[in-house]
PDB file of C-alpha atoms in Angstrom:
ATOM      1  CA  UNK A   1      56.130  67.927  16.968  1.00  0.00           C
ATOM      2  CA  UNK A   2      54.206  68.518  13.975  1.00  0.00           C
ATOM      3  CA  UNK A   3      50.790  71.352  13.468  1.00  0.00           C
ATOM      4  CA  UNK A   4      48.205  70.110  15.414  1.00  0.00           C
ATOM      5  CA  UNK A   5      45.143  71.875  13.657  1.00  0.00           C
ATOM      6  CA  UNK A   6      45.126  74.521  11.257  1.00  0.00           C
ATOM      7  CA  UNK A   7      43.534  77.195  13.278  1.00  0.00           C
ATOM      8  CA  UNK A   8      43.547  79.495  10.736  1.00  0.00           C
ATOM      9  CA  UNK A   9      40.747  77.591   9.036  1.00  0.00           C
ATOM     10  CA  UNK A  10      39.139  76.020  11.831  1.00  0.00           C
ATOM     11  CA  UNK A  11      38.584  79.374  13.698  1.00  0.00           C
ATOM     12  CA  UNK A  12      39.162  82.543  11.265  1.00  0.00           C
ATOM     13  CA  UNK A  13      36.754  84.596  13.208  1.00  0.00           C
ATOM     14  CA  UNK A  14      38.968  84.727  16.052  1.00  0.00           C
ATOM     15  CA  UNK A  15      42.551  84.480  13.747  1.00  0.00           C
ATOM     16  CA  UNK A  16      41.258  88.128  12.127  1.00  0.00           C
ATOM     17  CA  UNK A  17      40.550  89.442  15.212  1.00  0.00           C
ATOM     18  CA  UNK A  18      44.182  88.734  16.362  1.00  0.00           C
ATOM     19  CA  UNK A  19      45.483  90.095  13.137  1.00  0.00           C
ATOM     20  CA  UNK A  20      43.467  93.285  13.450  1.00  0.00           C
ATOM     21  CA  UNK A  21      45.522  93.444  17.064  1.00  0.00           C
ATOM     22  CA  UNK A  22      48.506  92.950  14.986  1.00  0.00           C
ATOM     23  CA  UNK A  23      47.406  95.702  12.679  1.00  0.00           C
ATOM     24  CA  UNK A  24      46.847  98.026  15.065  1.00  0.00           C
ATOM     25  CA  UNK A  25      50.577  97.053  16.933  1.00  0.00           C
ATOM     26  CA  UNK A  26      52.035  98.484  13.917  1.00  0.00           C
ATOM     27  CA  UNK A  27      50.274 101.584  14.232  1.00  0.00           C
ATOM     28  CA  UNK A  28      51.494 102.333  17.519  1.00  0.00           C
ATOM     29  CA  UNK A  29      54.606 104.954  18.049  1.00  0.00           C
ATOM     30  CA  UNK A  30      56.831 102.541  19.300  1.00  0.00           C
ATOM     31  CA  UNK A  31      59.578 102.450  17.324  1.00  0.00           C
ATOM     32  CA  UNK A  32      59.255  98.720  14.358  1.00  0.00           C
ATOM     33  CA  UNK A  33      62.824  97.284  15.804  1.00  0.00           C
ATOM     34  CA  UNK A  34      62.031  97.486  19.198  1.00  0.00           C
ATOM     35  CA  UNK A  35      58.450  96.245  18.594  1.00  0.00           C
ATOM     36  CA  UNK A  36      60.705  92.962  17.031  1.00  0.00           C
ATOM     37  CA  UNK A  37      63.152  93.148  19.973  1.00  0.00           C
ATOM     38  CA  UNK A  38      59.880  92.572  22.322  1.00  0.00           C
ATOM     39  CA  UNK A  39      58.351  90.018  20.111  1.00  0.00           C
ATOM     40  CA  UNK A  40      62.143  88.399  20.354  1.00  0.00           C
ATOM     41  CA  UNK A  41      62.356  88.745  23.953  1.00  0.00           C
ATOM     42  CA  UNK A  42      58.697  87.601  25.154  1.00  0.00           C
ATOM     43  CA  UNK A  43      58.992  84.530  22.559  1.00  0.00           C
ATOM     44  CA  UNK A  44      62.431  83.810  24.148  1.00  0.00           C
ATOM     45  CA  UNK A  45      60.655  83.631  28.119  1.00  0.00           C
ATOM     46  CA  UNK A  46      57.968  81.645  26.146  1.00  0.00           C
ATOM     47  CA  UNK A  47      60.059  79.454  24.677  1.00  0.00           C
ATOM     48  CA  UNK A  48      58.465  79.688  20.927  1.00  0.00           C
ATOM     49  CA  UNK A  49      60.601  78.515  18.635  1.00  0.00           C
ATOM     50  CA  UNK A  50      58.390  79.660  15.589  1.00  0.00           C
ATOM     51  CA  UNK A  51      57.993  82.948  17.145  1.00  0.00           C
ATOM     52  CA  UNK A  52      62.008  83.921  17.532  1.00  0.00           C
ATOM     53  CA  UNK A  53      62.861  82.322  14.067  1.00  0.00           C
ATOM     54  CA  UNK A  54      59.990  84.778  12.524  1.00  0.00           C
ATOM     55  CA  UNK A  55      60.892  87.963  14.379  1.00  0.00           C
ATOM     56  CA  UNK A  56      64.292  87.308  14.417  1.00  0.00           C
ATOM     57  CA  UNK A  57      64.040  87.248  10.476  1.00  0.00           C
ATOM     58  CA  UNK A  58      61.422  90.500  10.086  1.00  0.00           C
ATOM     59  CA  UNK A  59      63.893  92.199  12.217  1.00  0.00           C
ATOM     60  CA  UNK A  60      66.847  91.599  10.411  1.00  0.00           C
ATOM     61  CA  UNK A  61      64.920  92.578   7.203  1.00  0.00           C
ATOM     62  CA  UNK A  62      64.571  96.000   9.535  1.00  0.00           C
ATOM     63  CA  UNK A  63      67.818  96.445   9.402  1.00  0.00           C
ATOM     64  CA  UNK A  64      68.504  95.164  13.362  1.00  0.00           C
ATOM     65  CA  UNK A  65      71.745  93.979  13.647  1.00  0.00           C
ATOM     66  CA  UNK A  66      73.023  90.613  14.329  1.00  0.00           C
ATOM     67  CA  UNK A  67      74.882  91.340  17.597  1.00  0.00           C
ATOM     68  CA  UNK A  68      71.851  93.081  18.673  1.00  0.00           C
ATOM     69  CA  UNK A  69      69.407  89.796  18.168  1.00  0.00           C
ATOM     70  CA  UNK A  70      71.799  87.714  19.638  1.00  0.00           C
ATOM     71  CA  UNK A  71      72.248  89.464  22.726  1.00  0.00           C
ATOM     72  CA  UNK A  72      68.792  90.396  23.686  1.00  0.00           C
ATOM     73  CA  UNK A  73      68.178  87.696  26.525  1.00  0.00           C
ATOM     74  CA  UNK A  74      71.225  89.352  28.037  1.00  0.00           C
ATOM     75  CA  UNK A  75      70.157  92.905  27.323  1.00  0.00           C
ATOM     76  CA  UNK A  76      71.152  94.212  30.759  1.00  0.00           C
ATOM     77  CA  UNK A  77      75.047  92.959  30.021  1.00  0.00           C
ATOM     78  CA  UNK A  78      74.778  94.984  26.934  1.00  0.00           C
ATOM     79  CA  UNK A  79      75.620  98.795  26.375  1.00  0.00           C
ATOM     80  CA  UNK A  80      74.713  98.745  22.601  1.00  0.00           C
ATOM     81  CA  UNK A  81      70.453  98.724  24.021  1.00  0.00           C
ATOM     82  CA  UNK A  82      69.387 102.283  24.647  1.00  0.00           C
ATOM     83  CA  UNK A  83      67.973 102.886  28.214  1.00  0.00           C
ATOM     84  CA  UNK A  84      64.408 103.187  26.405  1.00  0.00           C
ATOM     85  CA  UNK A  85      64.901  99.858  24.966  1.00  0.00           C
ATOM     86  CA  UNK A  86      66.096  98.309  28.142  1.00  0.00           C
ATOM     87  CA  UNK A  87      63.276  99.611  30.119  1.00  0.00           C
ATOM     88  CA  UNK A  88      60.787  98.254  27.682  1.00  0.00           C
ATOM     89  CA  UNK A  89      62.439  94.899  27.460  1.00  0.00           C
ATOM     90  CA  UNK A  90      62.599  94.968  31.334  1.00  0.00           C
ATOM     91  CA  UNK A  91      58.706  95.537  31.071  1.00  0.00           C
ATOM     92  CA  UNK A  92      58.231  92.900  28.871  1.00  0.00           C
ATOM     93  CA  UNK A  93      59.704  90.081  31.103  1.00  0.00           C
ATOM     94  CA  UNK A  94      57.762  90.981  33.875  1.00  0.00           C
ATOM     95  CA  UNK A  95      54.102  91.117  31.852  1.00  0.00           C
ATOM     96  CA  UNK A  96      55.404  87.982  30.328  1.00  0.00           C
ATOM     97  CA  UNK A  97      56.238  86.405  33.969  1.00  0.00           C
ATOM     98  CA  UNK A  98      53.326  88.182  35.480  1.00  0.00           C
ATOM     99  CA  UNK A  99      52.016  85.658  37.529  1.00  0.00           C
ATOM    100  CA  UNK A 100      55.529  85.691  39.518  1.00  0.00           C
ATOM    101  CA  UNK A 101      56.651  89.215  38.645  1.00  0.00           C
ATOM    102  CA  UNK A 102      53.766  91.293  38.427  1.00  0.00           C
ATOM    103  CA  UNK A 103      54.917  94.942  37.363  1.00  0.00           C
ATOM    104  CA  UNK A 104      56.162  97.049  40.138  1.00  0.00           C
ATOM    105  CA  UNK A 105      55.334 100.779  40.657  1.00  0.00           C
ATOM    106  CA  UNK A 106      58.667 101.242  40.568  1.00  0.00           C
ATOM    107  CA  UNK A 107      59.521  99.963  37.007  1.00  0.00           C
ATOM    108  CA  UNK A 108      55.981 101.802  35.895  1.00  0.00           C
ATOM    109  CA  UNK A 109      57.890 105.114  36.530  1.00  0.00           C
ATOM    110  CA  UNK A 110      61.104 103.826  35.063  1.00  0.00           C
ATOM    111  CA  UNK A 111      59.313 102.729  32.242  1.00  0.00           C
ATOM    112  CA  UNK A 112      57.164 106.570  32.258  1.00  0.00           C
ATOM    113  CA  UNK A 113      60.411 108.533  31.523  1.00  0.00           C
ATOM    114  CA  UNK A 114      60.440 107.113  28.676  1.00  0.00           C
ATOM    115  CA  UNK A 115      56.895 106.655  27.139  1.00  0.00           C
ATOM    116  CA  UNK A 116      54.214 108.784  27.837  1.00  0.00           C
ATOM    117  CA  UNK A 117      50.341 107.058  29.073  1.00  0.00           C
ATOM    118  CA  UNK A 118      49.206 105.800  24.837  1.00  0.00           C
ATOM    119  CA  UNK A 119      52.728 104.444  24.482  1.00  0.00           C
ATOM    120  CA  UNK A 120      52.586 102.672  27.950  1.00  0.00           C
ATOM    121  CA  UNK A 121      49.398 101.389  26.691  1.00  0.00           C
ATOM    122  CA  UNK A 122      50.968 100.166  23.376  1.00  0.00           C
ATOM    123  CA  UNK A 123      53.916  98.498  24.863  1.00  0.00           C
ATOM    124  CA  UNK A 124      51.528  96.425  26.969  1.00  0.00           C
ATOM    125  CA  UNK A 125      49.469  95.872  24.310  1.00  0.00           C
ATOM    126  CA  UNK A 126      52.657  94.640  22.410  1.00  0.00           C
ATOM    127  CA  UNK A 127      53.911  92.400  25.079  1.00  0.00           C
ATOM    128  CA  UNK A 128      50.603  90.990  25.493  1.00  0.00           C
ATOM    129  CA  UNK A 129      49.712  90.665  21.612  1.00  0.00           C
ATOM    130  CA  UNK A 130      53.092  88.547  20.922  1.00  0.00           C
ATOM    131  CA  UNK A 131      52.217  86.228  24.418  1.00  0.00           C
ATOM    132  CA  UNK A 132      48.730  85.109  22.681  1.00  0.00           C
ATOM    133  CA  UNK A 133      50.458  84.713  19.492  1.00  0.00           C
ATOM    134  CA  UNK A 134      53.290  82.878  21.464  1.00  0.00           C
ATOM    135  CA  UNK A 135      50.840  80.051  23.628  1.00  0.00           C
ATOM    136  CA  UNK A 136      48.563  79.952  20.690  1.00  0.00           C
ATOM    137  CA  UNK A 137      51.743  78.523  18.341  1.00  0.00           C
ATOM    138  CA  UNK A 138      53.165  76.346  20.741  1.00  0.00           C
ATOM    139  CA  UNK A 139      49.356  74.878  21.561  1.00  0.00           C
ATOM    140  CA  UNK A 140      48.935  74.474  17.897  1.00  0.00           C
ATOM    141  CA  UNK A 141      52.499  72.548  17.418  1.00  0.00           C
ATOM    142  CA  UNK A 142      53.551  75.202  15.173  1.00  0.00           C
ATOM    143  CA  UNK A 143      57.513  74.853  14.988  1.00  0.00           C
ATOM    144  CA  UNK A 144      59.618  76.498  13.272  1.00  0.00           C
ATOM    145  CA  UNK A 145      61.128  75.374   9.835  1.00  0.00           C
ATOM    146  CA  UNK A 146      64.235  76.620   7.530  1.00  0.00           C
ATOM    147  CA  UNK A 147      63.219  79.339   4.740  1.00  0.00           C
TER     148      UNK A 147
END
């Protein structure tokens, strides 16, 4: 596969607009590895390549561990994850698989004892933020490529 259009050029209106999301992600107090974890884990579900080779890399910048990156699609196997981390990974495979999975009352108040109402918001806003970035690079034949 090879880039299909360089959206960037063809539609910057809407490509700031998405960055400005982006900007605002970073604001957010959830904490910048597990932000990368979630990026990770969505782009996993999604199967974007150029997604998990870019987080994977600003996360290891972050100082995230190896064993940590490679174990995150098998985060519930794992005891190194903290129970905040698993809850918000849990969250963000069923907003990611939300036509099939929807997001139960149940894990809301699992995911509550964690994160209060704005960081609820934010993780959502996370999950959903790195799914448009995710169907928007594999639409656009974006794949990733060795640094």
């Amino acid at each position: 596969m090879e880039q299909r259009i360089d959206y960037y050029n063809v539609a910057p209106e809407a490509l700031k607009i998405m960055i400005e999301m982006e900007k605002y992600t970073k604001t957010t107090g959830i904490d910048r590895k597990l932000r990368e974890l979630i990026k990770i884990r969505a782009s996993q579900i999604n199967g974007c390549a150029y997604c998990i080779n870019m987080h994977t890399t600003d996360a290891r910048k972050m100082g995230e561990t190896e064993q940590r990156l490679y174990c995150v699609s098998t985060w519930r196997e794992c005891t190194f994850y903290t129970d905040a981390e698993k809850v918000a990974l849990e969250l963000t495979e069923y907003v990611t698989l939300i036509p099939t999975k929807r997001v139960p009352d149940e894990l809301y108040h699992r995911v509550r004892e964690h994160y209060d109402e704005r960081q609820y918001v934010d993780l959502v806003l996370i999950i959903n933020q790195i799914n448009s970035w995710n169907r928007i690079s594999i639409a656009m034949g974006s794949i990733a490529t060795e640094k």
